[in-house]
Short mmCIF file of C-alpha atoms and ligand atoms in Angstrom, two decimals:
data_model
loop_
_atom_site.label_atom_id
_atom_site.label_comp_id
_atom_site.label_asym_id
_atom_site.label_seq_id
_atom_site.Cartn_x
_atom_site.Cartn_y
_atom_site.Cartn_z
CA UNK R 1 0.00 0.00 0.00
CA UNK R 2 1.41 3.35 -1.06
CA UNK R 3 1.79 5.69 1.91
CA UNK R 4 1.41 9.27 0.66
CA UNK R 5 2.41 11.05 3.85
CA UNK R 6 5.56 8.96 4.14
CA UNK R 7 6.49 9.46 0.49
CA UNK R 8 6.07 13.24 0.77
CA UNK R 9 8.11 13.41 3.97
CA UNK R 10 10.94 11.25 2.61
CA UNK R 11 11.01 12.97 -0.74
CA UNK R 12 11.06 16.44 0.84
CA UNK R 13 13.84 15.38 3.22
CA UNK R 14 15.95 14.02 0.38
CA UNK R 15 15.46 17.19 -1.68
CA UNK R 16 16.41 19.31 1.30
CA UNK R 17 19.65 17.40 1.54
CA UNK R 18 20.44 17.49 -2.17
CA UNK R 19 19.43 21.04 -3.05
CA UNK R 20 21.99 23.47 -1.73
CA UNK R 21 21.33 26.25 -4.21
CA UNK R 22 18.56 27.83 -6.31
CA UNK R 23 16.24 25.36 -8.04
CA UNK R 24 13.85 25.81 -10.92
CA UNK R 25 10.84 23.66 -11.40
CA UNK R 26 9.08 23.25 -14.67
CA UNK R 27 5.39 23.60 -13.90
CA UNK R 28 3.06 22.52 -16.69
CA UNK R 29 -0.06 22.79 -14.54
CA UNK R 30 -0.52 19.04 -14.81
CA UNK R 31 -0.82 16.83 -11.80
CA UNK R 32 2.74 15.45 -11.99
CA UNK R 33 4.63 18.73 -11.99
CA UNK R 34 2.20 20.32 -9.52
CA UNK R 35 2.79 17.50 -7.03
CA UNK R 36 6.56 17.76 -7.52
CA UNK R 37 6.38 21.55 -7.07
CA UNK R 38 4.43 21.33 -3.82
CA UNK R 39 6.92 18.81 -2.39
CA UNK R 40 9.84 20.98 -3.52
CA UNK R 41 8.15 24.05 -2.07
CA UNK R 42 7.85 22.26 1.25
CA UNK R 43 11.50 21.19 1.09
CA UNK R 44 13.26 24.29 -0.23
CA UNK R 45 10.56 26.93 -0.73
CA UNK R 46 13.01 29.79 -0.23
CA UNK R 47 15.25 28.53 -3.06
CA UNK R 48 12.48 27.52 -5.45
CA UNK R 49 11.47 29.27 -8.69
CA UNK R 50 8.51 27.81 -10.55
CA UNK R 51 8.39 28.47 -14.25
CA UNK R 52 5.42 27.88 -16.48
CA UNK R 53 6.01 28.05 -20.22
CA UNK R 54 3.06 28.94 -22.41
CA UNK R 55 4.05 27.12 -25.59
CA UNK R 56 0.98 28.18 -27.53
CA UNK R 57 0.14 24.47 -27.58
CA UNK R 58 -2.03 24.50 -24.47
CA UNK R 59 -5.76 23.84 -24.21
CA UNK R 60 -8.38 26.58 -24.25
CA UNK R 61 -8.03 29.05 -21.32
CA UNK R 62 -5.43 26.76 -19.82
CA UNK R 63 -2.72 29.32 -19.11
CA UNK R 64 -4.99 31.49 -17.02
CA UNK R 65 -6.36 28.49 -15.10
CA UNK R 66 -2.86 27.20 -14.40
CA UNK R 67 -1.64 30.58 -13.20
CA UNK R 68 -4.56 30.78 -10.76
CA UNK R 69 -4.12 27.21 -9.54
CA UNK R 70 -0.37 27.47 -8.94
CA UNK R 71 -0.84 30.84 -7.29
CA UNK R 72 -3.34 29.25 -4.87
CA UNK R 73 -0.72 26.65 -3.92
CA UNK R 74 1.55 29.45 -2.77
CA UNK R 75 4.21 28.83 -5.41
CA UNK R 76 6.59 31.52 -6.63
CA UNK R 77 5.64 31.51 -10.32
CA UNK R 78 7.04 33.09 -13.47
CA UNK R 79 5.16 32.67 -16.77
CA UNK R 80 7.17 32.69 -20.00
CA UNK R 81 5.09 33.39 -23.10
CA UNK R 82 6.86 31.49 -25.87
CA UNK R 83 4.21 30.77 -28.50
CA UNK R 84 6.12 32.55 -31.28
CA UNK R 85 9.31 30.65 -30.56
CA UNK R 86 7.54 27.29 -30.54
CA UNK R 87 5.68 27.86 -33.78
CA UNK R 88 8.82 29.12 -35.48
CA UNK R 89 10.81 26.08 -34.29
CA UNK R 90 8.05 23.65 -35.34
CA UNK R 91 7.36 25.32 -38.68
CA UNK R 92 8.41 22.44 -40.93
CA UNK R 93 8.25 19.62 -38.42
CA UNK R 94 5.61 16.91 -38.82
CA UNK R 95 7.35 13.75 -37.61
CA UNK R 96 6.15 12.92 -34.05
CA UNK R 97 9.58 12.12 -32.67
CA UNK R 98 11.11 15.19 -34.31
CA UNK R 99 8.33 17.32 -32.74
CA UNK R 100 9.11 15.95 -29.29
CA UNK R 101 12.81 16.63 -29.81
CA UNK R 102 12.27 20.22 -30.97
CA UNK R 103 9.78 20.90 -28.17
CA UNK R 104 12.05 19.26 -25.57
CA UNK R 105 15.09 21.24 -26.68
CA UNK R 106 13.31 24.57 -26.74
CA UNK R 107 11.78 23.80 -23.36
CA UNK R 108 15.24 23.24 -21.91
CA UNK R 109 16.69 26.34 -23.63
CA UNK R 110 13.94 28.46 -22.08
CA UNK R 111 14.69 26.96 -18.71
CA UNK R 112 18.37 27.65 -19.17
CA UNK R 113 17.50 31.28 -19.83
CA UNK R 114 15.42 31.38 -16.65
CA UNK R 115 18.20 29.58 -14.83
CA UNK R 116 20.61 32.33 -15.80
CA UNK R 117 18.13 34.97 -14.65
CA UNK R 118 17.67 33.44 -11.20
CA UNK R 119 21.07 31.72 -10.95
CA UNK R 120 19.61 28.21 -10.60
CA UNK R 121 21.68 25.08 -10.40
CA UNK R 122 18.92 22.45 -10.20
CA UNK R 123 16.00 21.58 -12.44
CA UNK R 124 13.17 19.66 -10.81
CA UNK R 125 10.86 17.69 -13.10
CA UNK R 126 7.62 15.80 -12.58
CA UNK R 127 8.71 12.79 -14.67
CA UNK R 128 6.85 9.60 -13.70
CA UNK R 129 7.62 5.95 -14.43
CA UNK R 130 5.62 5.48 -17.68
CA UNK R 131 7.43 8.51 -19.16
CA UNK R 132 10.84 6.91 -19.02
CA UNK R 133 9.66 3.34 -19.55
CA UNK R 134 8.06 4.29 -22.88
CA UNK R 135 11.05 6.44 -23.77
CA UNK R 136 13.20 3.32 -23.99
CA UNK R 137 16.56 2.87 -22.39
CA UNK R 138 18.25 -0.45 -21.76
CA UNK R 139 16.44 -3.32 -23.33
CA UNK R 140 13.20 -1.50 -24.07
CA UNK R 141 12.15 -0.24 -27.46
CA UNK R 142 11.53 3.47 -27.84
CA UNK R 143 7.79 3.75 -28.37
CA UNK R 144 7.63 7.50 -27.84
CA UNK R 145 10.32 9.68 -26.30
CA UNK R 146 8.20 11.69 -23.88
CA UNK R 147 9.54 15.18 -24.11
CA UNK R 148 10.63 15.56 -20.52
CA UNK R 149 12.92 12.54 -20.85
CA UNK R 150 14.16 11.53 -24.29
CA UNK R 151 14.17 15.06 -25.64
CA UNK R 152 16.75 16.32 -23.18
CA UNK R 153 19.81 17.59 -25.03
CA UNK R 154 23.17 16.18 -23.99
CA UNK R 155 24.76 19.56 -23.34
CA UNK R 156 22.24 20.53 -20.70
CA UNK R 157 23.89 22.30 -17.78
CA UNK R 158 21.24 21.93 -15.08
CA UNK R 159 21.31 19.10 -12.58
CA UNK R 160 18.00 17.23 -12.96
CA UNK R 161 15.98 16.00 -9.98
CA UNK R 162 12.95 13.79 -10.57
CA UNK R 163 11.20 13.02 -7.28
CA UNK R 164 8.30 11.09 -8.87
CA UNK R 165 10.40 8.90 -11.18
CA UNK R 166 9.30 5.61 -9.67
CA UNK R 167 5.62 6.42 -9.34
CA UNK R 168 2.62 5.62 -11.52
CA UNK R 169 -0.20 8.01 -12.26
CA UNK R 170 -2.65 6.67 -9.70
CA UNK R 171 -0.04 7.13 -6.96
CA UNK R 172 0.67 10.69 -8.08
CA UNK R 173 -3.05 11.44 -8.01
CA UNK R 174 -3.22 10.08 -4.46
CA UNK R 175 -0.42 12.47 -3.51
CA UNK R 176 -2.24 15.36 -5.17
CA UNK R 177 -5.39 14.65 -3.17
CA UNK R 178 -3.40 14.65 0.05
CA UNK R 179 -1.81 17.95 -1.02
CA UNK R 180 -5.27 19.34 -1.92
CA UNK R 181 -4.23 20.14 -5.49
CA UNK R 182 -7.18 21.13 -7.66
CA UNK R 183 -6.03 19.18 -10.72
CA UNK R 184 -5.78 15.87 -8.79
CA UNK R 185 -8.50 14.30 -10.90
CA UNK R 186 -8.00 16.18 -14.13
CA UNK R 187 -7.22 13.97 -17.08
CA UNK R 188 -3.57 13.76 -18.19
CA UNK R 189 -2.33 16.13 -20.87
CA UNK R 190 0.97 15.44 -22.66
CA UNK R 191 3.91 17.81 -22.21
CA UNK R 192 4.19 18.57 -25.95
CA UNK R 193 0.54 19.56 -25.76
CA UNK R 194 -1.63 20.01 -28.81
CA UNK R 195 1.39 19.44 -31.07
CA UNK R 196 0.72 15.70 -30.66
CA UNK R 197 -2.94 16.17 -31.57
CA UNK R 198 -2.36 18.20 -34.69
CA UNK R 199 -1.09 15.76 -37.30
CA UNK R 200 0.46 17.37 -40.34
CA UNK R 201 1.68 20.98 -40.44
CA UNK R 202 1.65 22.87 -37.14
CA UNK R 203 0.16 26.24 -37.98
CA UNK R 204 -1.61 28.68 -35.65
CA UNK R 205 -4.86 28.06 -37.53
CA UNK R 206 -4.71 24.26 -37.32
CA UNK R 207 -3.74 24.32 -33.64
CA UNK R 208 -6.67 26.67 -33.04
CA UNK R 209 -8.96 24.10 -34.71
CA UNK R 210 -7.80 21.21 -32.55
CA UNK R 211 -7.92 23.41 -29.42
CA UNK R 212 -11.59 24.23 -30.07
CA UNK R 213 -12.39 20.59 -30.85
CA UNK R 214 -10.68 19.41 -27.64
CA UNK R 215 -12.66 21.97 -25.63
CA UNK R 216 -15.94 20.73 -27.16
CA UNK R 217 -15.07 17.08 -26.41
CA UNK R 218 -14.19 17.96 -22.82
CA UNK R 219 -17.34 20.03 -22.29
CA UNK R 220 -19.70 17.45 -23.75
CA UNK R 221 -18.15 14.45 -21.97
CA UNK R 222 -18.11 16.28 -18.66
CA UNK R 223 -21.73 17.41 -19.10
CA UNK R 224 -22.82 13.86 -20.01
CA UNK R 225 -20.98 12.42 -17.01
CA UNK R 226 -22.52 15.05 -14.76
CA UNK R 227 -25.96 14.10 -16.10
CA UNK R 228 -25.28 10.44 -15.26
CA UNK R 229 -25.30 9.30 -18.92
CA UNK R 230 -21.78 7.87 -18.86
CA UNK R 231 -18.65 7.59 -16.78
CA UNK R 232 -15.93 10.07 -17.47
CA UNK R 233 -13.17 8.26 -19.41
CA UNK R 234 -9.59 8.28 -18.12
CA UNK R 235 -8.55 10.49 -21.03
CA UNK R 236 -10.65 12.14 -23.75
CA UNK R 237 -9.73 14.58 -26.47
CA UNK R 238 -9.76 15.38 -30.16
CA UNK R 239 -6.99 15.18 -32.74
CA UNK R 240 -6.88 16.89 -36.12
CA UNK R 241 -5.96 14.68 -39.06
CA UNK R 242 -4.58 16.08 -42.31
CA UNK R 243 -7.16 14.09 -44.23
CA UNK R 244 -9.54 16.12 -46.34
CA UNK R 245 -12.85 14.82 -47.47
CA UNK R 246 -15.72 16.18 -49.46
CA UNK R 247 -18.71 17.48 -47.56
CA UNK R 248 -21.57 19.87 -47.99
CA UNK R 249 -22.56 22.95 -45.98
CA UNK R 250 -26.01 24.17 -46.97
CA UNK R 251 -25.79 23.49 -50.67
CA UNK R 252 -22.13 24.44 -50.96
CA UNK R 253 -19.39 21.90 -51.43
CA UNK R 254 -16.89 21.76 -48.56
CA UNK R 255 -13.45 20.17 -48.51
CA UNK R 256 -12.28 20.22 -44.90
CA UNK R 257 -10.10 18.14 -42.63
CA UNK R 258 -11.03 15.40 -40.15
CA UNK R 259 -11.34 15.42 -36.37
CA UNK R 260 -10.95 12.13 -34.57
CA UNK R 261 -12.41 11.86 -31.08
CA UNK R 262 -10.46 9.61 -28.72
CA UNK R 263 -11.57 8.43 -25.29
CA UNK R 264 -9.98 5.64 -23.28
CA UNK R 265 -10.20 3.85 -20.02
CA UNK R 266 -6.87 3.10 -18.38
CA UNK R 267 -5.15 2.63 -15.03
CA UNK R 268 -1.85 4.27 -15.79
CA UNK R 269 -1.66 4.97 -19.52
CA UNK R 270 0.46 1.89 -20.18
CA UNK R 271 -2.48 0.01 -21.67
CA UNK R 272 -5.96 1.27 -22.44
CA UNK R 273 -9.34 0.27 -23.79
CA UNK R 274 -11.39 2.58 -25.93
CA UNK R 275 -14.44 3.89 -24.09
CA UNK R 276 -17.97 3.08 -25.16
CA UNK R 277 -19.72 6.41 -25.47
CA UNK R 278 -23.49 6.90 -25.90
CA UNK R 279 -24.24 7.76 -29.51
CA UNK R 280 -26.22 10.87 -28.67
CA UNK R 281 -23.15 12.29 -26.91
CA UNK R 282 -20.98 11.57 -29.94
CA UNK R 283 -23.62 13.03 -32.25
CA UNK R 284 -23.73 16.28 -30.28
CA UNK R 285 -19.95 16.54 -30.34
CA UNK R 286 -19.92 15.97 -34.10
CA UNK R 287 -22.57 18.65 -34.70
CA UNK R 288 -20.88 21.19 -32.47
CA UNK R 289 -17.45 20.61 -34.01
CA UNK R 290 -18.64 20.86 -37.60
CA UNK R 291 -20.75 23.95 -36.81
CA UNK R 292 -18.05 25.73 -34.81
CA UNK R 293 -15.25 24.87 -37.20
CA UNK R 294 -17.17 25.24 -40.43
CA UNK R 295 -14.85 25.19 -43.43
CA UNK R 296 -11.93 23.75 -41.49
CA UNK R 297 -13.55 20.46 -40.43
CA UNK R 298 -16.35 18.59 -42.15
CA UNK R 299 -15.97 15.09 -40.79
CA UNK R 300 -15.77 13.69 -37.25
CA UNK R 301 -14.86 10.08 -36.48
CA UNK R 302 -14.54 8.04 -33.28
CA UNK R 303 -11.43 5.94 -32.60
CA UNK R 304 -12.21 2.36 -31.46
CA UNK R 305 -8.62 1.13 -31.03
CA UNK R 306 -7.33 -0.30 -27.76
CA UNK R 307 -3.74 0.19 -26.55
CA UNK R 308 -2.03 -1.94 -27.63
CA UNK R 309 -2.01 -1.89 -30.60
CA UNK R 310 -2.78 1.85 -30.81
CA UNK R 311 -1.21 4.31 -28.40
CA UNK R 312 -3.50 6.77 -26.61
CA UNK R 313 -2.30 9.84 -28.48
CA UNK R 314 -2.15 9.68 -32.25
CA UNK R 315 1.50 10.75 -32.28
P1 XMP Q 1 0.56 7.09 -25.34
O1 XMP Q 1 0.13 7.97 -26.45
O2 XMP Q 1 2.04 6.85 -25.31
O3 XMP Q 1 0.25 7.93 -24.02
O4 XMP Q 1 -0.24 5.83 -25.23
C1 XMP Q 1 0.31 7.46 -22.69
C2 XMP Q 1 0.06 8.68 -21.82
O5 XMP Q 1 1.19 9.57 -21.95
C3 XMP Q 1 0.80 10.80 -22.51
N1 XMP Q 1 1.85 11.18 -23.46
C4 XMP Q 1 2.84 12.04 -23.19
N2 XMP Q 1 3.09 12.76 -22.09
N3 XMP Q 1 4.99 13.69 -23.17
C5 XMP Q 1 4.18 13.60 -22.09
O6 XMP Q 1 4.43 14.29 -21.10
C6 XMP Q 1 4.79 12.99 -24.32
O7 XMP Q 1 5.55 13.10 -25.28
C7 XMP Q 1 3.66 12.11 -24.32
N4 XMP Q 1 3.16 11.28 -25.24
C8 XMP Q 1 2.04 10.72 -24.71
C9 XMP Q 1 -0.56 10.57 -23.15
O8 XMP Q 1 -1.34 11.75 -23.18
C10 XMP Q 1 -1.14 9.50 -22.24
O9 XMP Q 1 -1.72 10.06 -21.08
#
């Protein structure tokens, strides 16, 4: 049985011992980095600088929500607005692994800049076990190099501390509940953000499309769960596919792209089963997406692939 109080106490004590200088923590607003930040704050609050990078690849209204949430936890937070830099760096990148590498490198460069500003020596990260297991190493195949692991450049100058390295998601959520973190039960969101849900060219317009579609999926699933029509899946979102098909709006021919809705049930993200969703919920999502994103999207499909063989994200 995982003992949260004991883990927090031991982890804070070990950080206190190790961290003898200024530390930066990369806060994404997700449960993993928030838990790591609260432990680090308890251990070395006076030396801790929390940095949140707005990559321009976040969900709708997410930056503002994250700023409020981290502020409530009493963390010393700096927000770096880096949308332009990310879109410039990702301009011609469509390969999923290349995206992760570019995003990971830029993420570290931005942290190095912040490190110089505050004179930090340590970088704390909320990496958890599935991140590095799926990133390969040793005898394992690289399935996906999660950006906070495999994407780290070799010339990085910060000393990395990963207090949650050996934990699985359910354990991190338990910690978050003990720490009274608001996002304890929020679904996971990948570090590289909407970049992994926008297949094909990463443009501001296409990322806007997938951001709106993700927001609609979240709203409709949460409303349906609230109304007792279904259970909320473990993870649920939309991805934009660079597949155009012929449609019709009114009596005008349309030739837009495709949104795939993905929803899965899982314990820890390592394996997953697609969720059975009531058809009326899917129908409402489809109507809202095609109405809201008229011209850009004229077809919505539902993904019925388990993991394995599919992964949860499309990239
Ligand atoms: P996959 O797609 O590998 O996802 O079945 C398993 C879980 O990990 C998340 N995921 C990522 N998280 N960086 C992250 O921080 C990544 O590069 C990444 N890729 C996938 C995914 O959302 C799911 O919860």
